Short mmCIF file of C-alpha atoms and ligand atoms in Angstrom, two decimals:
data_model
loop_
_atom_site.label_atom_id
_atom_site.label_comp_id
_atom_site.label_asym_id
_atom_site.label_seq_id
_atom_site.Cartn_x
_atom_site.Cartn_y
_atom_site.Cartn_z
CA MET A 18 29.14 29.64 -0.53
CA ALA A 19 29.97 31.32 -3.78
CA LYS A 20 32.99 29.39 -5.68
CA ALA A 21 35.58 31.43 -7.54
CA GLN A 22 34.83 30.82 -10.99
CA PRO A 23 34.46 32.91 -14.18
CA ALA A 24 30.98 34.90 -14.44
CA SER A 25 28.99 33.71 -17.63
CA CYS A 26 25.50 34.74 -18.72
CA MET A 27 24.36 31.60 -17.16
CA ASP A 28 25.28 32.11 -13.93
CA ASP A 29 24.40 34.46 -10.95
CA TYR A 30 27.86 35.01 -9.56
CA ASP A 31 28.93 38.52 -8.45
CA PRO A 32 32.00 39.08 -6.68
CA ALA A 33 30.58 42.19 -4.73
CA SER A 34 27.98 40.28 -3.11
CA LEU A 35 28.46 38.82 0.28
CA PRO A 36 27.77 35.08 0.85
CA VAL A 37 24.60 34.52 3.05
CA ALA A 38 26.56 32.77 5.71
CA GLU A 39 29.22 35.58 5.74
CA ALA A 40 26.53 38.20 6.27
CA LEU A 41 24.95 36.13 9.35
CA ARG A 42 28.29 36.12 10.94
CA ARG A 43 28.99 39.82 10.43
CA ILE A 44 25.35 40.51 12.04
CA GLU A 45 26.20 38.35 15.04
CA LEU A 46 29.45 39.95 15.43
CA VAL A 47 27.68 43.48 15.90
CA VAL A 48 24.41 42.48 18.01
CA THR A 49 25.06 42.56 21.53
CA PRO A 50 22.17 41.50 23.58
CA LEU A 51 20.00 43.90 25.46
CA HIS A 52 20.77 43.83 29.23
CA HIS A 53 17.54 45.37 30.41
CA ALA A 54 14.81 42.73 31.91
CA GLU A 55 11.63 43.56 33.72
CA ARG A 56 9.54 41.44 36.22
CA ILE A 57 6.15 40.29 34.47
CA ALA A 58 3.12 37.99 35.18
CA LEU A 59 3.39 34.60 33.65
CA ARG A 60 0.63 34.91 31.05
CA SER A 61 2.29 37.90 29.70
CA ALA A 62 5.44 36.10 29.19
CA LEU A 63 4.30 33.89 26.53
CA GLY A 64 6.69 34.36 23.69
CA ARG A 65 9.20 36.45 25.75
CA VAL A 66 12.78 35.62 26.71
CA LEU A 67 13.59 34.60 30.08
CA ALA A 68 16.37 37.14 31.55
CA GLU A 69 17.44 34.68 34.07
CA ASP A 70 17.34 31.09 35.10
CA VAL A 71 14.23 30.06 36.84
CA ARG A 72 15.14 27.45 39.56
CA SER A 73 12.56 25.14 40.91
CA PRO A 74 11.39 26.17 44.42
CA VAL A 75 9.60 22.79 45.28
CA ASP A 76 10.22 18.99 44.18
CA VAL A 77 8.45 18.07 41.46
CA PRO A 78 6.25 16.04 42.00
CA ALA A 79 6.17 17.30 45.56
CA HIS A 80 5.08 14.02 46.83
CA THR A 81 5.67 10.31 45.62
CA ASN A 82 2.39 9.65 44.11
CA SER A 83 0.51 6.91 41.90
CA ALA A 84 0.88 6.99 37.91
CA MET A 85 -2.03 4.76 37.57
CA ASP A 86 -5.40 3.78 39.14
CA GLY A 87 -4.98 0.74 40.90
CA TYR A 88 -3.53 -0.24 44.59
CA ALA A 89 -0.65 0.96 46.60
CA VAL A 90 1.27 -2.17 47.63
CA ASN A 91 4.44 -3.21 49.46
CA ALA A 92 6.74 -4.84 47.00
CA GLU A 93 7.33 -7.46 49.84
CA ASP A 94 3.80 -8.38 49.41
CA LEU A 95 4.41 -9.27 45.59
CA CYS A 96 5.05 -12.78 44.92
CA ASP A 97 6.14 -13.90 41.51
CA THR A 98 4.29 -17.16 41.85
CA GLY A 99 0.94 -15.24 41.84
CA ASN A 100 -2.01 -16.08 44.07
CA VAL A 101 -1.43 -13.23 46.41
CA SER A 102 -4.26 -11.68 48.33
CA LEU A 103 -4.20 -8.60 50.21
CA ARG A 104 -6.71 -6.50 52.34
CA VAL A 105 -7.75 -3.04 51.02
CA VAL A 106 -7.67 -0.71 54.22
CA GLY A 107 -8.49 2.49 52.58
CA THR A 108 -8.35 4.95 49.56
CA SER A 109 -5.89 7.57 48.65
CA TRP A 110 -7.50 10.01 46.33
CA ALA A 111 -5.55 12.49 44.13
CA GLY A 112 -5.52 15.55 46.43
CA ARG A 113 -6.81 13.50 49.56
CA ALA A 114 -4.29 11.12 51.23
CA PHE A 115 -4.67 8.01 53.05
CA GLU A 116 -3.37 8.95 56.33
CA GLY A 117 -2.43 5.60 57.96
CA THR A 118 0.54 3.38 57.72
CA LEU A 119 0.35 -0.14 55.95
CA GLY A 120 1.13 -3.20 57.68
CA ARG A 121 2.12 -6.76 55.63
CA GLY A 122 -0.59 -8.19 53.70
CA GLU A 123 -2.61 -4.69 53.27
CA CYS A 124 -3.12 -2.52 50.25
CA VAL A 125 -4.83 0.81 49.70
CA ARG A 126 -7.02 1.50 46.74
CA ILE A 127 -5.09 4.58 45.11
CA MET A 128 -6.34 6.92 42.20
CA THR A 129 -3.54 8.69 39.59
CA GLY A 130 -2.04 11.36 41.38
CA GLY A 131 -2.79 10.03 44.83
CA VAL A 132 0.04 10.34 47.39
CA MET A 133 1.55 6.74 48.27
CA PRO A 134 0.86 5.97 51.77
CA ARG A 135 3.52 5.21 54.33
CA GLY A 136 4.57 1.55 53.97
CA THR A 137 3.82 1.15 50.12
CA ASP A 138 6.49 1.69 47.48
CA SER A 139 4.51 0.13 44.32
CA VAL A 140 1.29 0.43 42.56
CA VAL A 141 -0.64 -2.53 40.84
CA MET A 142 -2.80 -1.44 38.19
CA GLN A 143 -6.43 -2.15 38.50
CA GLU A 144 -6.13 -4.18 35.29
CA ASP A 145 -3.83 -6.49 36.96
CA CYS A 146 -5.86 -7.65 40.03
CA GLU A 147 -9.49 -8.81 40.78
CA ARG A 148 -11.35 -7.41 43.45
CA GLU A 149 -13.24 -9.57 46.04
CA ALA A 150 -14.97 -7.53 48.67
CA ASP A 151 -12.51 -6.20 50.93
CA ALA A 152 -9.41 -7.84 49.34
CA ILE A 153 -7.59 -8.05 45.88
CA ARG A 154 -6.03 -10.96 44.34
CA LEU A 155 -3.14 -10.28 42.00
CA LEU A 156 -3.37 -11.50 38.51
CA GLY A 157 -0.20 -12.40 36.78
CA ALA A 158 3.52 -12.31 37.74
CA GLY A 159 6.32 -10.13 37.09
CA HIS A 160 5.69 -7.17 39.21
CA ARG A 161 8.54 -4.98 40.15
CA ARG A 162 9.22 -2.88 43.12
CA GLY A 163 8.65 0.92 42.32
CA GLN A 164 6.31 0.06 39.70
CA HIS A 165 3.68 3.01 38.47
CA VAL A 166 5.01 5.12 40.82
CA ARG A 167 6.18 8.49 40.25
CA ARG A 168 8.95 9.57 42.91
CA ALA A 169 9.00 13.19 44.50
CA GLY A 170 11.35 15.17 42.64
CA GLU A 171 12.01 12.88 39.67
CA ASP A 172 11.01 15.62 37.36
CA LEU A 173 12.86 18.59 39.03
CA ALA A 174 14.66 18.46 42.34
CA ARG A 175 14.32 21.89 44.51
CA GLY A 176 16.99 24.18 42.93
CA ASP A 177 17.37 22.69 39.67
CA VAL A 178 17.04 25.11 36.69
CA ALA A 179 13.45 24.57 35.39
CA VAL A 180 13.70 26.85 32.45
CA PRO A 181 17.42 28.44 31.63
CA ALA A 182 17.98 31.96 30.80
CA GLY A 183 17.65 32.62 26.80
CA LYS A 184 14.56 30.48 26.48
CA ARG A 185 11.75 31.92 24.54
CA LEU A 186 8.60 30.80 26.44
CA THR A 187 6.07 28.79 24.81
CA PRO A 188 2.76 27.13 26.27
CA ALA A 189 5.12 24.20 27.70
CA GLU A 190 7.29 26.60 29.69
CA LEU A 191 3.93 28.49 31.00
CA GLY A 192 2.75 25.34 32.13
CA LEU A 193 6.10 24.21 33.57
CA LEU A 194 6.46 27.43 35.50
CA ALA A 195 2.63 27.28 36.81
CA SER A 196 3.41 23.80 37.92
CA LEU A 197 6.10 25.08 40.27
CA GLY A 198 3.98 27.95 41.44
CA VAL A 199 6.01 30.43 39.67
CA GLY A 200 3.83 33.37 38.71
CA GLU A 201 6.13 36.02 37.78
CA VAL A 202 9.09 35.71 35.53
CA SER A 203 12.12 38.23 34.60
CA ALA A 204 11.98 38.95 30.80
CA VAL A 205 14.30 40.60 28.59
CA ARG A 206 12.74 43.97 27.56
CA ALA A 207 10.87 43.97 23.88
CA PRO A 208 13.34 45.49 21.56
CA ARG A 209 11.94 48.75 19.98
CA VAL A 210 11.96 48.31 16.30
CA ALA A 211 10.92 51.40 14.16
CA PHE A 212 10.15 50.85 10.51
CA PHE A 213 9.08 52.68 7.33
CA SER A 214 8.48 52.14 3.63
CA THR A 215 9.98 54.31 0.83
CA GLY A 216 8.58 54.80 -2.54
CA ASP A 217 6.60 57.47 -4.51
CA GLU A 218 4.57 54.71 -5.91
CA LEU A 219 3.07 53.57 -2.39
CA ARG A 220 -0.47 54.27 -1.42
CA SER A 221 -2.20 53.37 1.66
CA ILE A 222 -5.25 51.27 1.98
CA GLY A 223 -8.33 53.47 1.45
CA GLU A 224 -6.73 55.41 -1.36
CA PRO A 225 -7.45 55.19 -5.14
CA LEU A 226 -4.64 53.60 -6.90
CA LEU A 227 -3.43 55.77 -10.02
CA PRO A 228 -1.62 53.80 -12.94
CA GLY A 229 1.86 52.50 -11.29
CA GLU A 230 0.89 52.93 -7.99
CA VAL A 231 0.61 50.03 -5.36
CA TYR A 232 -0.53 49.58 -1.72
CA ASP A 233 2.11 49.65 0.63
CA SER A 234 1.88 45.83 1.82
CA ASN A 235 5.54 45.82 3.34
CA ARG A 236 4.38 47.60 6.54
CA TYR A 237 1.95 45.01 7.20
CA THR A 238 3.97 41.99 6.58
CA LEU A 239 6.82 44.00 8.71
CA TYR A 240 4.10 44.39 11.18
CA GLY A 241 3.32 40.62 11.50
CA MET A 242 6.80 39.21 11.61
CA LEU A 243 7.95 41.89 14.19
CA LYS A 244 4.85 41.19 16.24
CA ARG A 245 5.42 37.36 16.10
CA LEU A 246 8.87 37.96 17.56
CA GLY A 247 7.72 40.06 20.38
CA ALA A 248 9.00 43.40 19.36
CA ASP A 249 7.59 46.86 20.39
CA VAL A 250 6.99 48.08 16.79
CA ILE A 251 6.98 51.74 15.80
CA ASP A 252 5.36 52.23 12.41
CA LEU A 253 6.85 55.32 10.83
CA GLY A 254 4.72 55.16 7.52
CA VAL A 255 5.79 55.90 4.14
CA VAL A 256 8.67 58.31 3.05
CA ARG A 257 8.91 59.50 -0.63
CA ASP A 258 12.01 59.01 -2.64
CA ASP A 259 14.00 61.67 -1.57
CA LEU A 260 17.45 61.76 -0.20
CA ASP A 261 16.88 64.60 2.59
CA ALA A 262 13.49 63.12 3.78
CA ILE A 263 14.73 59.61 4.07
CA LYS A 264 17.90 60.75 6.02
CA SER A 265 15.87 62.82 8.21
CA MET A 266 13.35 60.04 8.93
CA LEU A 267 16.22 57.55 9.60
CA ARG A 268 17.83 59.88 12.15
CA ASP A 269 14.49 60.46 14.01
CA ALA A 270 13.83 56.51 13.93
CA ALA A 271 17.37 55.96 15.35
CA THR A 272 16.64 58.03 18.49
CA MET A 273 13.56 55.99 19.16
CA ALA A 274 14.53 52.53 18.61
CA ASP A 275 17.05 49.76 19.14
CA VAL A 276 16.45 48.68 15.27
CA VAL A 277 15.44 50.72 12.33
CA ILE A 278 14.13 48.88 9.07
CA THR A 279 13.34 50.28 5.82
CA SER A 280 12.02 48.59 2.70
CA ALA A 281 12.72 49.45 -0.84
CA GLY A 282 15.22 51.84 -2.35
CA ALA A 283 18.03 49.61 -1.19
CA SER A 284 19.48 48.97 -4.95
CA VAL A 285 21.33 51.20 -7.05
CA GLY A 286 18.38 52.54 -9.30
CA ASP A 287 18.01 56.53 -9.90
CA ALA A 288 15.33 56.68 -6.99
CA ASP A 289 17.30 54.17 -4.52
CA TYR A 290 18.54 56.29 -1.69
CA ILE A 291 18.88 54.13 1.11
CA LYS A 292 22.89 52.99 0.80
CA THR A 293 23.71 56.78 0.38
CA ALA A 294 21.66 57.83 3.30
CA LEU A 295 23.13 55.21 5.27
CA ASP A 296 26.83 56.45 4.02
CA ASP A 297 25.95 59.99 5.09
CA ILE A 298 24.56 59.45 8.37
CA GLY A 299 25.71 55.97 9.72
CA GLU A 300 27.95 53.17 9.04
CA VAL A 301 27.48 50.48 6.17
CA ASP A 302 28.52 46.98 7.24
CA PHE A 303 27.43 45.36 3.79
CA TRP A 304 24.81 46.02 1.27
CA LYS A 305 24.60 43.11 -1.27
CA ILE A 306 24.30 39.65 -0.71
CA ALA A 307 24.47 36.61 -2.97
CA MET A 308 20.95 35.38 -2.39
CA LYS A 309 17.57 35.32 -4.26
CA PRO A 310 15.19 37.05 -3.65
CA GLY A 311 16.81 39.93 -1.94
CA ARG A 312 20.34 40.84 -3.20
CA PRO A 313 20.35 44.50 -2.19
CA LEU A 314 20.17 44.36 1.45
CA SER A 315 22.02 47.39 3.76
CA PHE A 316 23.13 46.33 7.04
CA GLY A 317 24.72 48.66 9.36
CA SER A 318 24.04 51.42 12.25
CA ILE A 319 22.80 54.72 12.65
CA SER A 320 24.11 56.06 16.18
CA ASN A 321 23.22 53.29 18.74
CA ALA A 322 20.53 51.54 16.52
CA LEU A 323 21.12 48.70 14.05
CA PHE A 324 20.06 49.18 10.66
CA PHE A 325 18.51 46.85 7.99
CA GLY A 326 17.57 48.33 4.38
CA LEU A 327 15.38 45.61 3.43
CA PRO A 328 14.49 45.39 -0.36
CA GLY A 329 11.31 46.36 -1.75
CA ASN A 330 9.64 43.63 -3.38
CA PRO A 331 7.23 41.99 -1.10
CA VAL A 332 8.44 38.43 -1.32
CA SER A 333 12.36 39.75 -0.72
CA VAL A 334 11.20 41.68 2.29
CA MET A 335 9.81 38.36 4.07
CA VAL A 336 12.99 36.36 2.72
CA THR A 337 15.34 38.55 4.01
CA PHE A 338 13.80 39.15 6.80
CA TYR A 339 13.51 35.71 8.20
CA GLN A 340 17.17 34.98 7.36
CA PHE A 341 18.68 38.14 8.70
CA VAL A 342 16.25 40.31 10.82
CA THR A 343 15.02 37.25 12.61
CA PRO A 344 18.46 35.97 14.06
CA ALA A 345 19.54 39.40 14.89
CA LEU A 346 16.43 40.05 16.93
CA ARG A 347 16.72 36.89 18.52
CA ARG A 348 20.31 37.62 19.63
CA LEU A 349 19.16 41.24 20.72
CA MET A 350 16.50 39.66 22.95
CA GLY A 351 19.32 37.25 24.38
CA GLU A 352 17.49 34.06 22.93
CA THR A 353 19.72 31.01 22.82
CA HIS A 354 18.48 29.12 20.05
CA ALA A 355 19.57 26.72 17.27
CA PRO A 356 19.30 27.64 13.73
CA THR A 357 16.01 26.81 11.81
CA PRO A 358 16.44 23.04 11.11
CA ARG A 359 16.71 22.08 7.39
CA ILE A 360 15.09 18.87 6.19
CA SER A 361 16.17 16.93 3.20
CA VAL A 362 13.58 15.89 1.08
CA ARG A 363 12.75 15.12 -2.74
CA SER A 364 11.50 17.51 -5.14
CA ALA A 365 8.66 16.37 -6.79
CA THR A 366 9.07 19.21 -9.49
CA ALA A 367 12.06 20.37 -11.75
CA LEU A 368 13.17 23.80 -10.33
CA LYS A 369 14.87 26.59 -12.31
CA LYS A 370 18.17 27.65 -10.74
CA ARG A 371 21.50 29.57 -11.73
CA PRO A 372 24.58 29.02 -10.01
CA GLY A 373 25.85 32.05 -8.06
CA ARG A 374 23.27 32.82 -5.34
CA LEU A 375 21.64 30.86 -2.35
CA GLU A 376 17.70 30.82 -3.32
CA PHE A 377 14.76 30.68 -1.19
CA GLN A 378 12.20 29.37 -3.47
CA ARG A 379 8.53 28.93 -1.97
CA GLY A 380 7.35 25.40 -1.67
CA ILE A 381 4.73 23.00 -0.43
CA LEU A 382 5.83 20.04 1.80
CA GLU A 383 3.56 17.13 1.70
CA ARG A 384 3.25 13.31 1.42
CA ASP A 385 3.33 11.64 -2.20
CA ARG A 386 0.84 8.72 -2.82
CA GLU A 387 3.83 6.55 -1.72
CA GLY A 388 3.61 8.43 1.86
CA GLN A 389 7.11 9.81 0.78
CA LEU A 390 7.88 13.43 1.93
CA THR A 391 8.32 15.61 -1.05
CA VAL A 392 8.31 19.26 -2.05
CA ARG A 393 6.64 20.99 -4.97
CA SER A 394 7.20 24.57 -5.88
CA THR A 395 4.37 27.03 -5.65
CA GLY A 396 4.87 28.05 -9.21
CA GLU A 397 5.86 31.41 -10.51
CA GLN A 398 8.56 32.47 -8.09
CA GLY A 399 8.89 36.25 -8.87
CA SER A 400 9.87 38.32 -5.98
CA GLY A 401 6.70 40.43 -6.26
CA ILE A 402 4.34 37.37 -5.90
CA LEU A 403 3.42 37.50 -2.38
CA SER A 404 0.58 34.85 -2.70
CA SER A 405 3.50 32.55 -2.94
CA MET A 406 4.35 32.95 0.60
CA SER A 407 0.79 32.59 1.41
CA ARG A 408 0.28 29.37 -0.26
CA ALA A 409 3.64 27.64 0.70
CA ASN A 410 4.38 26.02 3.89
CA CYS A 411 8.12 26.00 3.60
CA PHE A 412 11.25 27.59 1.98
CA ILE A 413 13.11 25.37 -0.63
CA VAL A 414 16.81 26.37 0.30
CA LEU A 415 19.07 25.92 -2.93
CA ALA A 416 22.85 26.02 -2.23
CA SER A 417 24.56 28.74 -4.33
CA GLU A 418 26.45 26.53 -6.52
CA ARG A 419 23.45 24.36 -7.64
CA GLY A 420 22.00 24.85 -11.21
CA ASP A 421 18.80 23.49 -12.43
CA ILE A 422 17.01 20.89 -9.92
CA ASP A 423 15.46 17.92 -11.60
CA ALA A 424 12.32 16.23 -10.41
CA GLY A 425 13.56 13.43 -7.89
CA ASP A 426 16.73 15.35 -6.60
CA PHE A 427 17.32 16.08 -2.88
CA VAL A 428 16.48 19.60 -1.59
CA ASP A 429 16.66 21.11 1.73
CA VAL A 430 13.53 22.76 3.03
CA GLU A 431 12.83 24.99 6.02
CA LEU A 432 9.26 24.72 7.45
CA PHE A 433 7.42 28.06 8.05
CA GLU A 434 5.76 26.92 11.10
CA GLY A 435 6.44 25.04 14.43
CA ILE A 436 4.02 23.31 16.34
CA VAL A 437 4.53 24.32 20.02
P1 AMP B 515 12.73 49.19 -5.15
O1 AMP B 515 13.54 48.26 -4.27
O2 AMP B 515 12.23 50.28 -4.35
O3 AMP B 515 13.18 49.33 -6.49
O4 AMP B 515 11.29 48.45 -4.98
C1 AMP B 515 10.94 47.19 -5.85
C2 AMP B 515 9.87 46.84 -6.01
O5 AMP B 515 9.07 46.67 -4.94
C3 AMP B 515 8.80 47.74 -6.66
O6 AMP B 515 8.11 47.09 -7.66
C4 AMP B 515 7.99 48.41 -5.61
O7 AMP B 515 6.93 49.10 -5.98
C5 AMP B 515 7.78 47.55 -4.67
N1 AMP B 515 7.45 47.80 -3.47
C6 AMP B 515 8.38 48.69 -2.92
N2 AMP B 515 8.10 48.94 -1.67
C7 AMP B 515 6.80 48.40 -1.27
C8 AMP B 515 5.80 48.35 -0.32
N3 AMP B 515 5.94 49.03 0.84
N4 AMP B 515 4.73 47.49 -0.62
C9 AMP B 515 4.52 46.88 -1.77
N5 AMP B 515 5.56 47.03 -2.76
C10 AMP B 515 6.70 47.62 -2.58
MG1 MG B 516 11.63 52.39 -5.11
#
């Protein structure tokens, strides 16, 4: 958080810039979750957010069954002194139960997942006994009643919440829901997000580049980041640096989307029209944030649509998207989630940093020769160097008030990828 202290040429404090945490709080205040839900097939629900709790229609497991390959026995027959011998009277396979009822001194060969026969309550692993024709002799002692048995309902009882509303479905939930026989779920509808780039210098792939022109890469990173979040994307192309053209496209975008995103023109240069356009046709909540990269960032609304005016530099677009647009979209989708965890590790390299802004440098988290987790910089940190995002596997998050970091100092990192 920015400290009240006099500005100097050695720092980056700007009293007009909003601290990142405050910007996030304001976004959270404004964003209300979408209410509309739709029933969709289980496979299509991957990455979608559950609109209502899914309760288990069954006990899981449905029947008490064996957790091991071995023999189903009655614990009364397990004797601590060893030398127990039991008669094998049948087999219980996974999917083919043994129908009889066991008496004392009897056992049933059982496979993992096999239903426990009537009269048994424990399983002896096959490694813990010796088979002799139609009998087994138990080896060792210390058997317990109920050992190696999975009880009906021990994972979930019928009526328990199996997956709560607000959960984004991962492969684990697809499997869990399938195990309950649930083939359809109610998912929050995908938010519609319209976006366009601004800038007279932007060209599309396939066009030749004249001096000073660049290919429009922001529409591709935005497309990727939005798709990953499960948004319905509406790509509106490129709009030139012209106030009326931008206003007109913003109005159109707001009629077709829940969220409108632009890139570039967000600052106060002579060709930067986003903030003026938003002032004219919508509401500006804030437009300057104490972070690096990404200081110019407009947030507000146009009619019923939320608006994010992201910076133009390709790295700034990604950093501001992950820090602000992602939490906003997740909230819009009704997702209940914890903020991205930050891990404290040693920096293997010295890092340049001026106090005054929260910084997101690009880092590579790895183990050093001693096996300790350390992070090193990807190198040049210019906000136009998109290859730094591709080579990095984490952000190095440096608090606003920090100055230069020495090699060996602790820093926070946010990992790019989860596993599941
Ligand atoms: P601006 O915020 O409009 O001053 O843009 C800042 C920098 O980002 C300039 O160097 C632009 O050329 C660059 N830039 C803006 N939009 C894009 C885009 N869509 N793709 C790639 N670079 C961009
Ligand atoms: Mg521009």
